[in-house]
Amino acid sequence: MNPPRPSLSVLPSLADLRSMTRAPRRDLLCGLTVAVVALPLALGFGVTSGLGAASGLVTAIVAGALAALFGGSARQVSGPTGAMTVVLVPIVHHYGADGVLTVGLLAGLMLLGLAFARAGSAMAYVPAPVIAGFTIGIAAVISLQQVPNALGVPLPHGEQVAVVAARAAEEFGAAPHWPALLLALGSAALMLAGARWKPTVPFSLAAVAAATVVAEALHLHVTRIGSLPPSLPAPSLAFLDVTRVPSLLAPAAAVAALAALESLLSASVADGMRPGERHDPGKELFGQGVANLAAPLFGGVPATGAIARTAVNVRTGAASRLAALAHAVILAGIVAVAAPLVGRIPLAALAGVLLATAVRMVETDAVRTMARATHGDALVLVLTAASTLALDLVRAVLIGLGVSVLLALRAAVRGTRLTPAAADEVPGGAGTVTYRFDGPLLFAAAQRFRRSLADVQGVAAVDLRLSGLTAVDATGAMALKDVVGELRGRGIEVSISGVGQGHRRVLESFGVLPAGPSPDRGAIPSAVSAPAP
């Protein structure tokens, strides 16, 4: 029997489809619960993105269904998220709604490319402080984005969320509009208090419903969502202008990177909540690619795995991807049946729900623990959070990763040691000194190693033992070659011993050791004299 082609390995397997029949009743109930939680979030994030509440609902329905079917996590729930809206707001500002839809389409293609390249495994290398700082920054941005709607003022002009929030506060101060603020604060308070009292109950919908009833009963003059279409629009590529594609590639890359990062992070969170479960990163990226290819055709914004909705899905006992699929179908049914009622929801109520969501995103205990762990972890966390707020999410993650790498290199350099192991006098008064090197000989430690070994004085020979060498790169190998040449130029013989096979190939390629058969065959002695450069 021929093995399956790698190109088909990202598609749903028969086992994935059969799993949907194990506990359909429980999965449908979980899907209903998640839909109740997702409805106000989809509306709110659609409004915040700048494309409107209907766009958020379309994304939750179309992307939610396709990502559930094709994704690599059995319990992942996808749709519009706060992190994605943070990236989309400046894209809307610069390129308009058509630009956002084109960016989503391009990001979908990029995600498919990442899936086939099996790039999902890279998520394992993102340090925890980077993720924590990223989450804090997103929470801060989402909170600031809600200020205009919470205060009941028109959205001020500007790209920086902090500047826009400040201008909204100034407008409110000049002409206070208390009904919107009270609805927002009341919705947020009800959601937060309810979450502490009964975490499994979706108080977000209760908060929105209560605010809508109050606004209707008291005839409050507050801005509402407005009319919503009772069904999905027909798919269309009318938004696509191929002449604009080159200018949209960079924003699309940022959206694709964020979609990949957040989706894989959310899937990992789902795995942690259900020990023994493991998602397939390649399939997950493929599912998100398909979802983001399709959503723009119906007017939806780019989507990603949603941590909060995924957590609700897992906690309520979802057994398969049927729960996430059902959540999308139920949302479509709600829109079809109750579109006029949904359109009467005050924007201030959605702002309150998203404010509460931002507060709940931050796990204060975990953040406090990381901040106290080491100064380096605290620095990475703070820098990532500040960069997310001041710059953008992708650059913030890159900055966090860059600082983490530098700190790791510094720790590696500090972990390297060149220590005298023994000194034996030889006839004539000259001697041999033996050094042991422990740790990685990488570019960051290369010059320090070279200086230390070059300082040897008054000896006839140096025996360098590298059995403790854990890694070597080109810079380290060249530094070793240079210092050996310098010592030999001063008349000091150098022998190198204990080199592992993996490191031997690197040193041989730079001429530090003579090329020869593998030591497994016994042809290379345990100690060899380094050749003259």
Short mmCIF file of C-alpha atoms in Angstrom, two decimals:
data_model
loop_
_atom_site.label_atom_id
_atom_site.label_comp_id
_atom_site.label_asym_id
_atom_site.label_seq_id
_atom_site.Cartn_x
_atom_site.Cartn_y
_atom_site.Cartn_z
CA MET A 1 0.00 0.00 0.00
CA ASN A 2 1.44 3.39 -0.98
CA PRO A 3 2.03 5.86 1.87
CA PRO A 4 -0.14 8.99 1.88
CA ARG A 5 1.30 11.96 0.05
CA PRO A 6 2.63 14.68 2.41
CA SER A 7 0.42 17.26 0.71
CA LEU A 8 -2.67 15.43 1.94
CA SER A 9 -1.48 14.99 5.54
CA VAL A 10 -3.02 18.32 6.56
CA LEU A 11 -6.54 17.31 5.53
CA PRO A 12 -9.02 15.90 8.09
CA SER A 13 -8.54 12.18 8.62
CA LEU A 14 -11.30 9.59 8.91
CA ALA A 15 -10.48 9.37 12.62
CA ASP A 16 -11.14 13.12 12.97
CA LEU A 17 -14.52 12.75 11.31
CA ARG A 18 -15.48 9.61 13.24
CA SER A 19 -14.69 11.36 16.54
CA MET A 20 -17.59 13.74 15.86
CA THR A 21 -20.04 10.87 16.39
CA ARG A 22 -18.80 9.84 19.85
CA ALA A 23 -20.84 12.22 21.99
CA PRO A 24 -22.92 14.41 19.67
CA ARG A 25 -25.39 15.52 22.32
CA ARG A 26 -22.65 16.77 24.63
CA ASP A 27 -20.81 18.47 21.77
CA LEU A 28 -23.97 20.25 20.61
CA LEU A 29 -24.58 21.52 24.14
CA CYS A 30 -20.99 22.75 24.34
CA GLY A 31 -21.42 24.43 20.97
CA LEU A 32 -24.51 26.26 22.25
CA THR A 33 -22.61 27.47 25.31
CA VAL A 34 -19.68 28.69 23.24
CA ALA A 35 -22.04 30.43 20.79
CA VAL A 36 -23.63 32.33 23.67
CA VAL A 37 -20.17 33.46 24.79
CA ALA A 38 -19.00 34.19 21.24
CA LEU A 39 -21.98 36.31 20.11
CA PRO A 40 -21.16 39.53 21.99
CA LEU A 41 -17.42 39.06 21.40
CA ALA A 42 -17.88 38.62 17.65
CA LEU A 43 -20.09 41.71 17.52
CA GLY A 44 -17.70 43.74 19.66
CA PHE A 45 -14.53 42.78 17.81
CA GLY A 46 -16.25 43.43 14.48
CA VAL A 47 -17.11 46.95 15.62
CA THR A 48 -13.62 47.53 17.05
CA SER A 49 -11.92 46.37 13.84
CA GLY A 50 -13.69 49.12 11.92
CA LEU A 51 -15.63 46.85 9.55
CA GLY A 52 -18.77 46.62 11.68
CA ALA A 53 -20.63 44.09 13.80
CA ALA A 54 -21.88 42.12 10.79
CA SER A 55 -18.30 41.50 9.69
CA GLY A 56 -17.45 40.07 13.10
CA LEU A 57 -20.42 37.72 12.98
CA VAL A 58 -19.55 36.55 9.47
CA THR A 59 -16.02 35.79 10.64
CA ALA A 60 -17.24 33.78 13.62
CA ILE A 61 -19.58 31.76 11.38
CA VAL A 62 -17.47 31.14 8.28
CA ALA A 63 -13.99 31.01 9.77
CA GLY A 64 -15.27 29.27 12.90
CA ALA A 65 -16.82 26.44 10.86
CA LEU A 66 -13.91 25.92 8.46
CA ALA A 67 -11.19 26.11 11.12
CA ALA A 68 -13.12 23.60 13.22
CA LEU A 69 -13.37 21.20 10.30
CA PHE A 70 -9.84 21.51 8.91
CA GLY A 71 -7.85 22.57 12.01
CA GLY A 72 -5.41 20.48 14.01
CA SER A 73 -7.01 20.84 17.44
CA ALA A 74 -10.19 18.94 18.30
CA ARG A 75 -11.36 21.65 20.72
CA GLN A 76 -10.09 24.88 19.19
CA VAL A 77 -12.68 27.63 18.57
CA SER A 78 -11.76 30.29 16.01
CA GLY A 79 -13.16 33.66 15.08
CA PRO A 80 -12.42 37.40 15.42
CA THR A 81 -10.16 38.18 18.37
CA GLY A 82 -8.92 41.21 20.24
CA ALA A 83 -5.34 40.62 19.18
CA MET A 84 -6.33 40.59 15.52
CA THR A 85 -8.37 43.78 15.80
CA VAL A 86 -5.27 45.51 17.19
CA VAL A 87 -3.49 44.76 13.90
CA LEU A 88 -6.51 45.50 11.70
CA VAL A 89 -7.31 49.01 12.96
CA PRO A 90 -4.29 50.69 11.29
CA ILE A 91 -4.87 48.61 8.12
CA VAL A 92 -8.45 49.90 7.94
CA HIS A 93 -7.15 53.43 8.50
CA HIS A 94 -4.63 53.20 5.64
CA TYR A 95 -6.30 50.89 3.12
CA GLY A 96 -10.03 50.84 3.93
CA ALA A 97 -12.37 47.88 4.21
CA ASP A 98 -11.39 46.43 0.83
CA GLY A 99 -7.77 46.51 1.90
CA VAL A 100 -8.57 44.51 5.04
CA LEU A 101 -10.42 41.87 3.02
CA THR A 102 -7.49 41.60 0.61
CA VAL A 103 -5.07 41.32 3.51
CA GLY A 104 -7.17 38.49 4.94
CA LEU A 105 -7.09 36.65 1.62
CA LEU A 106 -3.31 37.03 1.31
CA ALA A 107 -2.80 36.01 4.93
CA GLY A 108 -4.81 32.84 4.25
CA LEU A 109 -2.46 31.93 1.39
CA MET A 110 0.56 32.60 3.61
CA LEU A 111 -0.86 30.41 6.36
CA LEU A 112 -1.31 27.57 3.87
CA GLY A 113 2.33 28.03 2.90
CA LEU A 114 3.38 27.86 6.55
CA ALA A 115 1.30 24.73 7.00
CA PHE A 116 2.95 22.89 4.12
CA ALA A 117 6.36 24.09 5.33
CA ARG A 118 5.56 22.56 8.75
CA ALA A 119 6.43 25.86 10.43
CA GLY A 120 4.04 25.23 13.34
CA SER A 121 6.71 23.52 15.44
CA ALA A 122 8.43 26.91 15.88
CA MET A 123 5.78 27.85 18.46
CA ALA A 124 7.59 25.66 20.98
CA TYR A 125 10.50 28.12 20.97
CA VAL A 126 8.53 31.19 22.08
CA PRO A 127 9.49 31.90 25.73
CA ALA A 128 6.73 32.16 28.33
CA PRO A 129 7.62 35.80 29.31
CA VAL A 130 7.17 36.84 25.67
CA ILE A 131 3.69 35.28 25.58
CA ALA A 132 2.78 36.85 28.94
CA GLY A 133 3.99 40.30 27.87
CA PHE A 134 2.20 39.91 24.54
CA THR A 135 -1.05 39.11 26.37
CA ILE A 136 -0.70 42.08 28.73
CA GLY A 137 -0.06 44.41 25.81
CA ILE A 138 -3.08 43.10 23.91
CA ALA A 139 -5.28 43.53 26.97
CA ALA A 140 -4.13 47.13 27.33
CA VAL A 141 -4.76 47.91 23.66
CA ILE A 142 -8.22 46.30 23.70
CA SER A 143 -9.13 48.35 26.78
CA LEU A 144 -8.01 51.61 25.16
CA GLN A 145 -9.90 50.74 21.96
CA GLN A 146 -13.18 50.58 23.93
CA VAL A 147 -12.89 54.07 25.43
CA PRO A 148 -14.79 55.97 22.68
CA ASN A 149 -17.77 53.57 22.66
CA ALA A 150 -17.79 53.33 26.45
CA LEU A 151 -17.94 57.11 26.72
CA GLY A 152 -20.52 57.43 23.94
CA VAL A 153 -18.46 59.75 21.76
CA PRO A 154 -17.67 59.44 18.01
CA LEU A 155 -14.40 57.71 17.20
CA PRO A 156 -11.70 60.42 17.17
CA HIS A 157 -9.16 60.54 14.35
CA GLY A 158 -5.79 58.90 14.97
CA GLU A 159 -3.80 55.67 14.72
CA GLN A 160 -2.27 55.35 18.19
CA VAL A 161 -4.87 53.83 20.51
CA ALA A 162 -3.61 55.78 23.51
CA VAL A 163 -3.94 59.07 21.60
CA VAL A 164 -7.44 58.15 20.35
CA ALA A 165 -8.52 57.20 23.89
CA ALA A 166 -7.18 60.49 25.27
CA ARG A 167 -9.04 62.50 22.61
CA ALA A 168 -12.24 60.59 23.39
CA ALA A 169 -11.81 61.41 27.08
CA GLU A 170 -11.38 65.10 26.20
CA GLU A 171 -14.58 65.08 24.14
CA PHE A 172 -16.43 63.38 26.97
CA GLY A 173 -15.10 65.95 29.44
CA ALA A 174 -16.35 68.76 27.24
CA ALA A 175 -19.83 67.24 26.88
CA PRO A 176 -20.40 64.27 29.25
CA HIS A 177 -22.77 61.55 28.06
CA TRP A 178 -23.51 59.48 31.16
CA PRO A 179 -25.93 56.80 29.82
CA ALA A 180 -23.27 55.18 27.61
CA LEU A 181 -20.66 55.20 30.38
CA LEU A 182 -23.07 53.74 32.92
CA LEU A 183 -24.11 50.97 30.51
CA ALA A 184 -20.47 50.13 29.78
CA LEU A 185 -19.47 50.06 33.45
CA GLY A 186 -22.56 48.11 34.41
CA SER A 187 -21.93 45.48 31.70
CA ALA A 188 -18.28 45.11 32.71
CA ALA A 189 -19.15 44.88 36.42
CA LEU A 190 -21.85 42.26 35.85
CA MET A 191 -19.53 40.16 33.70
CA LEU A 192 -16.60 40.33 36.14
CA ALA A 193 -18.73 39.70 39.23
CA GLY A 194 -20.56 36.85 37.52
CA ALA A 195 -17.29 35.25 36.43
CA ARG A 196 -16.09 35.17 40.05
CA TRP A 197 -19.41 33.81 41.29
CA LYS A 198 -20.09 31.15 38.62
CA PRO A 199 -17.20 30.91 36.10
CA THR A 200 -19.05 28.41 33.89
CA VAL A 201 -22.04 30.71 33.23
CA PRO A 202 -21.73 33.00 30.15
CA PHE A 203 -22.43 36.32 31.88
CA SER A 204 -21.24 38.27 28.84
CA LEU A 205 -24.54 37.63 27.05
CA ALA A 206 -26.49 38.35 30.23
CA ALA A 207 -24.69 41.68 30.56
CA VAL A 208 -25.46 42.64 26.96
CA ALA A 209 -29.10 41.55 27.29
CA ALA A 210 -29.56 43.50 30.53
CA ALA A 211 -27.99 46.64 29.04
CA THR A 212 -30.22 46.36 25.96
CA VAL A 213 -33.36 45.97 28.07
CA VAL A 214 -32.42 48.99 30.21
CA ALA A 215 -31.67 51.10 27.13
CA GLU A 216 -34.98 50.15 25.52
CA ALA A 217 -37.07 50.58 28.67
CA LEU A 218 -35.63 53.99 29.53
CA HIS A 219 -35.42 55.14 25.89
CA LEU A 220 -31.75 56.01 26.32
CA HIS A 221 -30.07 57.96 23.54
CA VAL A 222 -27.12 55.66 22.95
CA THR A 223 -25.59 54.38 19.73
CA ARG A 224 -26.78 50.89 18.71
CA ILE A 225 -25.22 48.22 16.50
CA GLY A 226 -27.73 48.94 13.75
CA SER A 227 -29.29 46.69 11.15
CA LEU A 228 -27.74 43.30 10.48
CA PRO A 229 -28.32 41.07 7.46
CA PRO A 230 -30.43 38.01 8.37
CA SER A 231 -28.16 35.69 6.37
CA LEU A 232 -24.65 35.44 4.99
CA PRO A 233 -23.98 37.54 1.88
CA ALA A 234 -23.09 35.80 -1.37
CA PRO A 235 -19.34 35.16 -1.75
CA SER A 236 -17.59 37.76 -3.86
CA LEU A 237 -14.11 38.88 -4.91
CA ALA A 238 -15.29 42.39 -5.80
CA PHE A 239 -13.02 43.83 -3.11
CA LEU A 240 -9.84 42.49 -4.76
CA ASP A 241 -7.71 45.00 -6.64
CA VAL A 242 -4.60 43.17 -7.85
CA THR A 243 -2.70 46.45 -8.35
CA ARG A 244 -2.79 46.99 -4.57
CA VAL A 245 -1.50 43.54 -3.67
CA PRO A 246 2.23 44.47 -3.53
CA SER A 247 1.55 47.25 -1.02
CA LEU A 248 -0.55 44.87 1.13
CA LEU A 249 1.99 42.05 1.38
CA ALA A 250 3.65 43.45 4.51
CA PRO A 251 0.36 43.90 6.44
CA ALA A 252 -0.72 40.44 5.25
CA ALA A 253 2.51 38.94 6.59
CA ALA A 254 1.86 40.59 9.96
CA VAL A 255 -1.70 39.22 10.02
CA ALA A 256 -0.52 35.73 9.03
CA ALA A 257 2.20 35.76 11.68
CA LEU A 258 -0.26 36.82 14.35
CA ALA A 259 -2.87 34.28 13.23
CA ALA A 260 -0.28 31.51 13.39
CA LEU A 261 1.09 32.60 16.76
CA GLU A 262 -2.26 33.09 18.48
CA SER A 263 -3.85 29.95 17.00
CA LEU A 264 -0.96 27.70 18.02
CA LEU A 265 -0.84 29.31 21.45
CA SER A 266 -4.57 28.76 21.90
CA ALA A 267 -4.27 25.14 20.76
CA SER A 268 -1.44 24.62 23.26
CA VAL A 269 -3.62 26.06 26.02
CA ALA A 270 -6.37 23.59 25.06
CA ASP A 271 -3.83 20.74 25.23
CA GLY A 272 -2.79 21.82 28.70
CA MET A 273 -6.39 21.85 29.91
CA ARG A 274 -6.92 18.29 28.71
CA PRO A 275 -3.80 16.21 29.58
CA GLY A 276 -2.95 13.65 26.93
CA GLU A 277 -4.34 15.73 24.06
CA ARG A 278 -1.92 17.00 21.41
CA HIS A 279 -2.80 19.21 18.49
CA ASP A 280 -1.19 18.95 15.05
CA PRO A 281 0.49 22.33 14.34
CA GLY A 282 0.58 21.73 10.58
CA LYS A 283 -3.12 20.94 10.39
CA GLU A 284 -3.93 23.89 12.63
CA LEU A 285 -2.14 26.31 10.34
CA PHE A 286 -3.85 24.70 7.34
CA GLY A 287 -7.26 25.11 8.96
CA GLN A 288 -6.57 28.76 9.75
CA GLY A 289 -5.38 29.27 6.19
CA VAL A 290 -8.59 27.84 4.73
CA ALA A 291 -10.67 29.91 7.18
CA ASN A 292 -8.89 33.14 6.28
CA LEU A 293 -9.17 32.44 2.58
CA ALA A 294 -12.92 32.01 2.83
CA ALA A 295 -13.93 34.67 5.39
CA PRO A 296 -13.07 37.71 3.20
CA LEU A 297 -15.25 36.37 0.39
CA PHE A 298 -18.24 36.88 2.69
CA GLY A 299 -17.02 40.20 4.12
CA GLY A 300 -15.35 38.77 7.23
CA VAL A 301 -12.19 40.01 8.93
CA PRO A 302 -9.09 37.81 9.42
CA ALA A 303 -9.61 35.17 12.09
CA THR A 304 -7.49 33.19 14.52
CA GLY A 305 -7.87 30.69 17.32
CA ALA A 306 -9.63 32.36 20.26
CA ILE A 307 -8.17 31.44 23.65
CA ALA A 308 -11.18 32.49 25.76
CA ARG A 309 -13.75 30.69 23.58
CA THR A 310 -11.49 27.64 23.30
CA ALA A 311 -11.17 27.52 27.09
CA VAL A 312 -14.96 27.64 27.47
CA ASN A 313 -15.27 24.82 24.95
CA VAL A 314 -12.80 22.62 26.83
CA ARG A 315 -14.22 23.40 30.28
CA THR A 316 -17.76 22.51 29.24
CA GLY A 317 -16.57 19.07 28.13
CA ALA A 318 -16.33 19.20 24.34
CA ALA A 319 -15.38 15.77 23.00
CA SER A 320 -14.60 16.61 19.36
CA ARG A 321 -14.49 19.32 16.73
CA LEU A 322 -18.27 19.00 16.38
CA ALA A 323 -18.67 21.45 19.30
CA ALA A 324 -16.74 24.23 17.53
CA LEU A 325 -18.54 23.48 14.28
CA ALA A 326 -21.90 23.61 16.07
CA HIS A 327 -21.02 26.98 17.64
CA ALA A 328 -20.66 28.48 14.15
CA VAL A 329 -23.92 26.97 12.92
CA ILE A 330 -25.80 28.16 16.04
CA LEU A 331 -24.45 31.69 15.55
CA ALA A 332 -25.79 31.62 11.99
CA GLY A 333 -29.17 30.52 13.34
CA ILE A 334 -29.22 33.28 15.96
CA VAL A 335 -28.52 35.89 13.29
CA ALA A 336 -31.22 34.48 11.01
CA VAL A 337 -33.85 34.47 13.76
CA ALA A 338 -32.95 37.48 15.89
CA ALA A 339 -31.09 39.94 13.64
CA PRO A 340 -33.45 42.86 14.49
CA LEU A 341 -33.03 42.26 18.25
CA VAL A 342 -29.24 41.97 17.95
CA GLY A 343 -29.20 45.25 16.04
CA ARG A 344 -30.67 47.05 19.10
CA ILE A 345 -27.68 46.21 21.33
CA PRO A 346 -25.92 49.39 22.53
CA LEU A 347 -22.29 49.72 21.47
CA ALA A 348 -21.49 50.81 25.03
CA ALA A 349 -22.62 47.39 26.31
CA LEU A 350 -20.26 45.64 23.91
CA ALA A 351 -17.49 47.99 25.02
CA GLY A 352 -18.13 46.97 28.63
CA VAL A 353 -17.97 43.27 27.72
CA LEU A 354 -14.67 43.75 25.91
CA LEU A 355 -13.25 45.76 28.81
CA ALA A 356 -14.09 42.88 31.14
CA THR A 357 -12.62 40.42 28.62
CA ALA A 358 -9.36 42.39 28.57
CA VAL A 359 -9.17 42.30 32.36
CA ARG A 360 -9.74 38.54 32.40
CA MET A 361 -7.08 37.92 29.74
CA VAL A 362 -4.26 38.65 32.17
CA GLU A 363 -3.37 35.82 34.55
CA THR A 364 -1.98 37.93 37.38
CA ASP A 365 -0.51 35.03 39.37
CA ALA A 366 1.49 33.74 36.40
CA VAL A 367 2.67 37.25 35.51
CA ARG A 368 3.71 37.93 39.10
CA THR A 369 5.65 34.66 39.24
CA MET A 370 7.50 35.36 35.98
CA ALA A 371 8.30 38.92 37.01
CA ARG A 372 9.88 37.63 40.21
CA ALA A 373 11.70 34.67 38.63
CA THR A 374 14.71 36.49 37.15
CA HIS A 375 15.54 40.04 36.14
CA GLY A 376 15.84 38.82 32.54
CA ASP A 377 12.33 37.33 32.52
CA ALA A 378 10.93 40.53 34.01
CA LEU A 379 12.74 42.63 31.39
CA VAL A 380 11.43 40.51 28.50
CA LEU A 381 7.87 40.63 29.87
CA VAL A 382 7.88 44.41 30.31
CA LEU A 383 9.55 45.12 26.96
CA THR A 384 7.12 42.87 25.05
CA ALA A 385 4.10 44.44 26.76
CA ALA A 386 5.35 48.00 26.17
CA SER A 387 6.23 47.24 22.53
CA THR A 388 2.77 45.78 21.94
CA LEU A 389 1.22 48.99 23.19
CA ALA A 390 3.62 51.40 21.47
CA LEU A 391 4.36 49.57 18.20
CA ASP A 392 2.49 46.51 16.92
CA LEU A 393 2.06 42.89 17.93
CA VAL A 394 4.43 41.26 15.46
CA ARG A 395 7.28 43.67 16.19
CA ALA A 396 6.59 43.26 19.90
CA VAL A 397 7.02 39.49 19.67
CA LEU A 398 10.20 39.94 17.61
CA ILE A 399 11.60 42.35 20.20
CA GLY A 400 10.72 39.94 23.01
CA LEU A 401 12.34 37.05 21.15
CA GLY A 402 15.42 39.13 20.34
CA VAL A 403 15.97 40.15 23.96
CA SER A 404 15.36 36.55 25.08
CA VAL A 405 18.02 35.31 22.66
CA LEU A 406 20.53 37.91 23.88
CA LEU A 407 19.86 36.96 27.50
CA ALA A 408 20.23 33.28 26.65
CA LEU A 409 23.55 33.98 24.91
CA ARG A 410 24.76 35.96 27.91
CA ALA A 411 23.86 33.05 30.17
CA ALA A 412 25.66 30.65 27.80
CA VAL A 413 28.78 32.83 27.81
CA ARG A 414 28.76 32.95 31.58
CA GLY A 415 28.45 29.17 31.60
CA THR A 416 31.66 28.64 29.60
CA ARG A 417 34.83 27.82 31.54
CA LEU A 418 38.47 27.36 30.53
CA THR A 419 40.21 25.93 33.61
CA PRO A 420 43.70 24.47 34.18
CA ALA A 421 43.30 20.72 34.73
CA ALA A 422 46.95 19.78 35.43
CA ALA A 423 50.55 20.95 34.95
CA ASP A 424 53.41 18.45 34.58
CA GLU A 425 57.05 19.57 34.42
CA VAL A 426 59.18 18.05 31.66
CA PRO A 427 63.03 17.81 31.49
CA GLY A 428 64.74 21.06 30.67
CA GLY A 429 62.37 23.20 32.78
CA ALA A 430 59.75 23.67 30.10
CA GLY A 431 56.30 22.23 30.88
CA THR A 432 52.95 21.16 29.55
CA VAL A 433 49.79 22.80 30.80
CA THR A 434 46.43 21.05 30.44
CA TYR A 435 43.20 23.04 30.06
CA ARG A 436 39.62 21.81 30.11
CA PHE A 437 36.94 23.72 28.24
CA ASP A 438 33.31 23.34 29.35
CA GLY A 439 30.25 24.84 27.69
CA PRO A 440 29.33 26.15 24.21
CA LEU A 441 32.03 27.74 22.04
CA LEU A 442 29.75 30.12 20.15
CA PHE A 443 30.30 33.59 18.71
CA ALA A 444 29.34 35.29 21.96
CA ALA A 445 32.07 33.44 23.91
CA ALA A 446 34.69 33.10 21.16
CA GLN A 447 36.81 36.19 21.89
CA ARG A 448 36.74 35.58 25.63
CA PHE A 449 38.01 32.04 25.03
CA ARG A 450 40.71 33.25 22.67
CA ARG A 451 42.02 35.86 25.11
CA SER A 452 42.10 33.38 27.98
CA LEU A 453 44.06 30.74 26.06
CA ALA A 454 46.41 33.23 24.37
CA ASP A 455 47.53 34.50 27.79
CA VAL A 456 49.42 31.23 28.45
CA GLN A 457 53.09 31.99 29.18
CA GLY A 458 56.23 30.01 29.97
CA VAL A 459 55.14 26.59 28.75
CA ALA A 460 56.31 24.31 25.95
CA ALA A 461 52.98 22.64 25.21
CA VAL A 462 49.26 23.06 25.76
CA ASP A 463 46.88 20.12 26.01
CA LEU A 464 43.32 21.35 25.37
CA ARG A 465 40.61 18.90 26.43
CA LEU A 466 37.26 19.51 24.76
CA SER A 467 35.21 16.66 26.21
CA GLY A 468 33.04 19.30 27.93
CA LEU A 469 32.33 21.16 24.66
CA THR A 470 28.53 21.30 24.19
CA ALA A 471 28.29 23.30 20.94
CA VAL A 472 30.54 25.07 18.45
CA ASP A 473 29.82 27.45 15.58
CA ALA A 474 31.92 28.96 12.81
CA THR A 475 33.09 31.92 14.91
CA GLY A 476 34.13 29.63 17.76
CA ALA A 477 36.00 27.29 15.40
CA MET A 478 37.82 30.22 13.78
CA ALA A 479 38.76 31.63 17.20
CA LEU A 480 40.19 28.22 18.17
CA LYS A 481 42.12 28.02 14.90
CA ASP A 482 43.53 31.53 15.38
CA VAL A 483 44.66 30.98 18.96
CA VAL A 484 46.28 27.64 18.06
CA GLY A 485 48.18 29.39 15.27
CA GLU A 486 49.22 32.18 17.65
CA LEU A 487 50.54 29.70 20.24
CA ARG A 488 52.41 27.70 17.62
CA GLY A 489 53.92 30.93 16.33
CA ARG A 490 55.37 31.42 19.82
CA GLY A 491 56.83 27.91 19.75
CA ILE A 492 54.15 26.28 21.90
CA GLU A 493 52.84 22.92 20.73
CA VAL A 494 49.08 22.41 21.01
CA SER A 495 47.19 19.12 21.25
CA ILE A 496 43.41 18.80 21.27
CA SER A 497 41.61 15.83 22.80
CA GLY A 498 38.13 14.61 23.70
CA VAL A 499 36.32 16.12 20.71
CA GLY A 500 32.89 14.59 20.05
CA GLN A 501 32.05 13.38 16.56
CA GLY A 502 29.49 16.12 15.89
CA HIS A 503 31.91 18.88 16.89
CA ARG A 504 34.86 17.16 15.16
CA ARG A 505 33.30 17.72 11.72
CA VAL A 506 33.06 21.47 12.34
CA LEU A 507 36.66 21.70 13.57
CA GLU A 508 37.91 19.60 10.67
CA SER A 509 36.14 21.83 8.14
CA PHE A 510 38.05 24.87 9.52
CA GLY A 511 41.39 23.02 9.63
CA VAL A 512 41.59 22.98 13.41
CA LEU A 513 41.79 19.15 13.30
CA PRO A 514 43.09 16.98 10.45
CA ALA A 515 40.37 15.30 8.43
CA GLY A 516 40.17 11.54 8.89
CA PRO A 517 37.97 8.51 9.49
CA SER A 518 35.41 8.45 12.27
CA PRO A 519 36.85 7.71 15.74
CA ASP A 520 34.24 4.95 15.93
CA ARG A 521 36.55 3.02 13.61
CA GLY A 522 39.55 3.70 15.81
CA ALA A 523 41.56 5.52 13.15
CA ILE A 524 41.77 8.90 14.93
CA PRO A 525 43.63 8.99 18.25
CA SER A 526 42.05 10.58 21.29
CA ALA A 527 44.58 13.41 21.15
CA VAL A 528 45.80 15.03 17.97
CA SER A 529 48.25 17.83 17.37
CA ALA A 530 46.59 20.82 15.82
CA PRO A 531 48.02 21.54 12.39
CA ALA A 532 49.83 24.75 11.70
CA PRO A 533 47.48 27.28 10.12
#
